[in-house]
PDB file of C-alpha atoms in Angstrom:
ATOM      1  CA  MET A   1      56.264 102.851 132.748  1.00 47.00           C
ATOM      2  CA  ARG A   2      55.851 100.299 130.502  1.00 48.00           C
ATOM      3  CA  THR A   3      58.640 102.236 127.953  1.00 46.00           C
ATOM      4  CA  GLY A   4      61.390 103.183 130.945  1.00 46.00           C
ATOM      5  CA  ARG A   5      61.027  98.520 131.060  1.00 46.00           C
ATOM      6  CA  ARG A   6      61.909  98.624 127.432  1.00 46.00           C
ATOM      7  CA  VAL A   7      64.688 100.955 127.360  1.00 43.00           C
ATOM      8  CA  ALA A   8      66.293  99.945 130.336  1.00 43.00           C
ATOM      9  CA  PRO A   9      67.388  96.865 129.056  1.00 42.00           C
ATOM     10  CA  LEU A  10      68.381  98.394 125.741  1.00 40.00           C
ATOM     11  CA  VAL A  11      70.362 100.882 127.968  1.00 41.00           C
ATOM     12  CA  VAL A  12      72.254  98.467 129.523  1.00 41.00           C
ATOM     13  CA  ALA A  13      73.206  96.021 126.612  1.00 42.00           C
ATOM     14  CA  VAL A  14      74.704  99.434 125.112  1.00 41.00           C
ATOM     15  CA  VAL A  15      76.394 100.407 128.180  1.00 41.00           C
ATOM     16  CA  ALA A  16      77.666  96.993 128.264  1.00 42.00           C
ATOM     17  CA  THR A  17      78.624  96.365 124.828  1.00 43.00           C
ATOM     18  CA  LEU A  18      80.724  99.860 124.777  1.00 42.00           C
ATOM     19  CA  GLY A  19      82.388  98.465 127.844  1.00 43.00           C
ATOM     20  CA  LEU A  20      83.527  95.776 126.827  1.00 44.00           C
ATOM     21  CA  ALA A  21      84.880  96.896 123.731  1.00 45.00           C
ATOM     22  CA  GLY A  22      87.319  99.049 125.512  1.00 46.00           C
ATOM     23  CA  CYS A  23      88.500  96.273 127.560  1.00 47.00           C
ATOM     24  CA  THR A  24      90.362  94.651 124.184  1.00 49.00           C
ATOM     25  CA  GLN A  25      94.115  96.268 124.164  1.00 51.00           C
ATOM     26  CA  PRO A  26      95.293  97.229 121.154  1.00 53.00           C
ATOM     27  CA  PRO A  27      97.685  95.207 118.963  1.00 57.00           C
ATOM     28  CA  PRO A  28     101.235  96.502 120.617  1.00 56.00           C
ATOM     29  CA  HIS A  29     103.115  99.196 118.691  1.00 56.00           C
ATOM     30  CA  VAL A  30     106.010  97.559 117.402  1.00 57.00           C
ATOM     31  CA  ILE A  31     109.316  99.981 116.507  1.00 59.00           C
ATOM     32  CA  PRO A  32     111.796  98.034 114.197  1.00 59.00           C
ATOM     33  CA  THR A  33     115.106  97.625 115.440  1.00 56.00           C
ATOM     34  CA  SER A  34     117.202  97.285 112.346  1.00 55.00           C
ATOM     35  CA  GLU A  35     117.065  99.122 108.492  1.00 59.00           C
ATOM     36  CA  PRO A  36     114.639  97.885 105.871  1.00 55.00           C
ATOM     37  CA  SER A  37     116.625  95.261 103.918  1.00 54.00           C
ATOM     38  CA  THR A  38     116.002  97.088 100.874  1.00 61.00           C
ATOM     39  CA  LYS A  39     116.418 101.044  99.732  1.00 69.00           C
ATOM     40  CA  PRO A  40     114.601 102.447  97.512  1.00 72.00           C
ATOM     41  CA  VAL A  41     116.334 102.603  93.956  1.00 79.00           C
ATOM     42  CA  PHE A  42     116.064 106.209  93.508  1.00 87.00           C
ATOM     43  CA  ALA A  43     116.733 109.128  96.621  1.00 88.00           C
ATOM     44  CA  SER A  44     114.657 111.447  94.619  1.00 91.00           C
ATOM     45  CA  ASP A  45     112.731 112.261  91.883  1.00 91.00           C
ATOM     46  CA  ALA A  46     115.139 114.478  90.900  1.00 93.00           C
ATOM     47  CA  GLU A  47     117.403 111.569  90.461  1.00 94.00           C
ATOM     48  CA  ALA A  48     115.190 109.027  88.810  1.00 93.00           C
ATOM     49  CA  LEU A  49     114.439 111.749  86.035  1.00 93.00           C
ATOM     50  CA  ALA A  50     118.262 111.925  85.760  1.00 94.00           C
ATOM     51  CA  ALA A  51     118.638 108.648  85.170  1.00 93.00           C
ATOM     52  CA  ALA A  52     115.511 108.502  82.482  1.00 93.00           C
ATOM     53  CA  LYS A  53     116.867 111.400  81.073  1.00 95.00           C
ATOM     54  CA  LYS A  54     120.441 109.413  80.884  1.00 95.00           C
ATOM     55  CA  ALA A  55     118.884 105.937  79.397  1.00 94.00           C
ATOM     56  CA  PHE A  56     116.717 107.692  76.941  1.00 94.00           C
ATOM     57  CA  SER A  57     119.416 110.335  75.958  1.00 96.00           C
ATOM     58  CA  ALA A  58     121.315 106.658  74.701  1.00 96.00           C
ATOM     59  CA  TYR A  59     118.406 105.524  73.179  1.00 96.00           C
ATOM     60  CA  LEU A  60     117.992 108.505  70.994  1.00 96.00           C
ATOM     61  CA  ALA A  61     121.301 108.588  69.974  1.00 97.00           C
ATOM     62  CA  THR A  62     121.584 104.708  69.092  1.00 97.00           C
ATOM     63  CA  SER A  63     118.129 105.090  67.391  1.00 97.00           C
ATOM     64  CA  ASP A  64     119.283 107.992  64.991  1.00 97.00           C
ATOM     65  CA  ASN A  65     122.774 105.894  64.269  1.00 98.00           C
ATOM     66  CA  VAL A  66     120.474 102.943  63.146  1.00 98.00           C
ATOM     67  CA  ALA A  67     118.171 105.561  61.297  1.00 98.00           C
ATOM     68  CA  ASN A  68     121.328 108.020  59.742  1.00 97.00           C
ATOM     69  CA  ASP A  69     122.511 103.868  58.429  1.00 97.00           C
ATOM     70  CA  GLY A  70     119.527 103.658  56.445  1.00 97.00           C
ATOM     71  CA  GLY A  71     118.094 101.267  59.134  1.00 96.00           C
ATOM     72  CA  THR A  72     120.365  98.468  59.368  1.00 95.00           C
ATOM     73  CA  ASP A  73     121.952  97.086  62.329  1.00 95.00           C
ATOM     74  CA  ILE A  74     118.916  97.410  64.868  1.00 95.00           C
ATOM     75  CA  ASP A  75     119.662  95.361  67.142  1.00 95.00           C
ATOM     76  CA  ARG A  76     122.292  98.205  68.246  1.00 96.00           C
ATOM     77  CA  LEU A  77     119.184  98.922  70.315  1.00 97.00           C
ATOM     78  CA  ALA A  78     118.586  95.150  71.933  1.00 96.00           C
ATOM     79  CA  SER A  79     119.917  96.736  75.031  1.00 95.00           C
ATOM     80  CA  LEU A  80     118.179  99.882  75.280  1.00 95.00           C
ATOM     81  CA  ASP A  81     114.559  98.609  74.484  1.00 92.00           C
ATOM     82  CA  THR A  82     112.272  96.671  75.815  1.00 90.00           C
ATOM     83  CA  VAL A  83     110.559  93.334  74.142  1.00 93.00           C
ATOM     84  CA  GLY A  84     107.992  95.239  72.632  1.00 94.00           C
ATOM     85  CA  GLN A  85     109.543  98.319  71.794  1.00 94.00           C
ATOM     86  CA  LEU A  86     112.604  96.481  69.816  1.00 96.00           C
ATOM     87  CA  ALA A  87     110.037  94.514  67.553  1.00 97.00           C
ATOM     88  CA  ARG A  88     107.915  98.175  66.925  1.00 96.00           C
ATOM     89  CA  ASP A  89     111.543  99.357  66.119  1.00 97.00           C
ATOM     90  CA  LYS A  90     112.165  96.520  63.737  1.00 97.00           C
ATOM     91  CA  LYS A  91     109.301  97.162  61.663  1.00 97.00           C
ATOM     92  CA  THR A  92     109.858 100.948  61.782  1.00 96.00           C
ATOM     93  CA  PHE A  93     113.528 100.549  60.556  1.00 97.00           C
ATOM     94  CA  ALA A  94     112.774  97.864  58.054  1.00 97.00           C
ATOM     95  CA  LYS A  95     110.172 100.083  56.123  1.00 97.00           C
ATOM     96  CA  LEU A  96     113.361 102.388  55.953  1.00 97.00           C
ATOM     97  CA  HIS A  97     115.777 100.430  55.267  1.00 97.00           C
ATOM     98  CA  ASP A  98     113.259  98.672  52.316  1.00 97.00           C
ATOM     99  CA  ALA A  99     112.447 102.355  50.963  1.00 96.00           C
ATOM    100  CA  GLY A 100     116.285 102.706  50.356  1.00 97.00           C
ATOM    101  CA  GLU A 101     116.167 105.683  52.661  1.00 97.00           C
ATOM    102  CA  HIS A 102     118.040 106.974  55.978  1.00 98.00           C
ATOM    103  CA  THR A 103     118.410 110.022  57.742  1.00 97.00           C
ATOM    104  CA  SER A 104     121.019 112.789  58.559  1.00 97.00           C
ATOM    105  CA  GLY A 105     121.474 114.724  61.731  1.00 97.00           C
ATOM    106  CA  ARG A 106     120.912 114.493  65.158  1.00 97.00           C
ATOM    107  CA  SER A 107     116.935 114.719  67.396  1.00 96.00           C
ATOM    108  CA  GLN A 108     117.606 116.063  70.734  1.00 94.00           C
ATOM    109  CA  PHE A 109     114.950 116.572  73.528  1.00 90.00           C
ATOM    110  CA  SER A 110     113.267 120.097  73.715  1.00 89.00           C
ATOM    111  CA  ARG A 111     111.443 118.962  77.061  1.00 92.00           C
ATOM    112  CA  PHE A 112     111.587 116.127  79.375  1.00 93.00           C
ATOM    113  CA  SER A 113     109.652 115.847  82.399  1.00 94.00           C
ATOM    114  CA  LEU A 114     108.982 113.220  84.986  1.00 94.00           C
ATOM    115  CA  GLN A 115     105.565 111.097  85.280  1.00 93.00           C
ATOM    116  CA  SER A 116     105.817 108.422  87.668  1.00 92.00           C
ATOM    117  CA  VAL A 117     108.337 106.232  89.422  1.00 92.00           C
ATOM    118  CA  ASP A 118     106.941 102.777  89.926  1.00 89.00           C
ATOM    119  CA  ALA A 119     108.415  99.433  91.604  1.00 86.00           C
ATOM    120  CA  LYS A 120     107.918  96.386  90.138  1.00 86.00           C
ATOM    121  CA  PRO A 121     108.149  93.100  90.736  1.00 87.00           C
ATOM    122  CA  HIS A 122     112.100  91.227  90.755  1.00 84.00           C
ATOM    123  CA  GLY A 123     113.659  94.414  91.149  1.00 81.00           C
ATOM    124  CA  ILE A 124     111.971  96.093  88.092  1.00 85.00           C
ATOM    125  CA  VAL A 125     111.875 100.059  88.263  1.00 86.00           C
ATOM    126  CA  GLU A 126     109.462 101.812  85.883  1.00 89.00           C
ATOM    127  CA  VAL A 127     109.813 105.175  85.861  1.00 91.00           C
ATOM    128  CA  VAL A 128     107.743 107.047  83.299  1.00 92.00           C
ATOM    129  CA  ALA A 129     108.698 110.378  81.611  1.00 93.00           C
ATOM    130  CA  TYR A 130     106.797 112.853  79.251  1.00 92.00           C
ATOM    131  CA  ALA A 131     109.258 113.433  76.016  1.00 93.00           C
ATOM    132  CA  CYS A 132     109.303 116.062  73.302  1.00 95.00           C
ATOM    133  CA  ILE A 133     111.874 115.203  70.780  1.00 94.00           C
ATOM    134  CA  ASP A 134     113.332 117.499  68.120  1.00 95.00           C
ATOM    135  CA  ILE A 135     113.664 116.498  64.833  1.00 95.00           C
ATOM    136  CA  SER A 136     114.320 120.164  63.244  1.00 96.00           C
ATOM    137  CA  GLN A 137     117.959 119.552  62.592  1.00 96.00           C
ATOM    138  CA  THR A 138     117.018 115.840  60.813  1.00 97.00           C
ATOM    139  CA  GLU A 139     116.656 115.106  57.357  1.00 97.00           C
ATOM    140  CA  LEU A 140     115.158 112.053  55.575  1.00 97.00           C
ATOM    141  CA  LEU A 141     117.040 111.133  52.393  1.00 97.00           C
ATOM    142  CA  ASN A 142     116.168 108.528  49.683  1.00 96.00           C
ATOM    143  CA  SER A 143     118.565 106.596  47.877  1.00 94.00           C
ATOM    144  CA  GLN A 144     120.056 108.936  46.098  1.00 95.00           C
ATOM    145  CA  GLY A 145     120.540 111.170  49.065  1.00 93.00           C
ATOM    146  CA  VAL A 146     117.700 114.023  47.837  1.00 96.00           C
ATOM    147  CA  VAL A 147     115.842 114.960  50.836  1.00 95.00           C
ATOM    148  CA  VAL A 148     112.145 113.560  50.754  1.00 93.00           C
TER     149      VAL A 148
END
């Protein structure tokens, strides 16, 4: 009987706790009455991919032009580059210019696929894509115009 007396208060405490937990009301479900103030930048992944491909195509064409001109007027890429990438491009094209070399032809995509789309602070959207660049239609030429 002693065991029954010890279990009885425990059972009462558990039942009372469960009863009290059921007495609290969940927070009310709020249904928004208006549209969100911001809309997604891209309606779909396909739209994000198309925008990324368009932006990178402009970068690739301008980069080809800079290389074809022997690395001169690198600032043509400023509006198409991030700050970090522009610094890397300046170093690359400075080497081309200093060597007296230039390219001919055009590069193109052999593959372009979406990796991710991520909204950043201040209205910036980062679109990451995987690109394979085909340079088979380009040549590197020295200052005498000989393929190197």
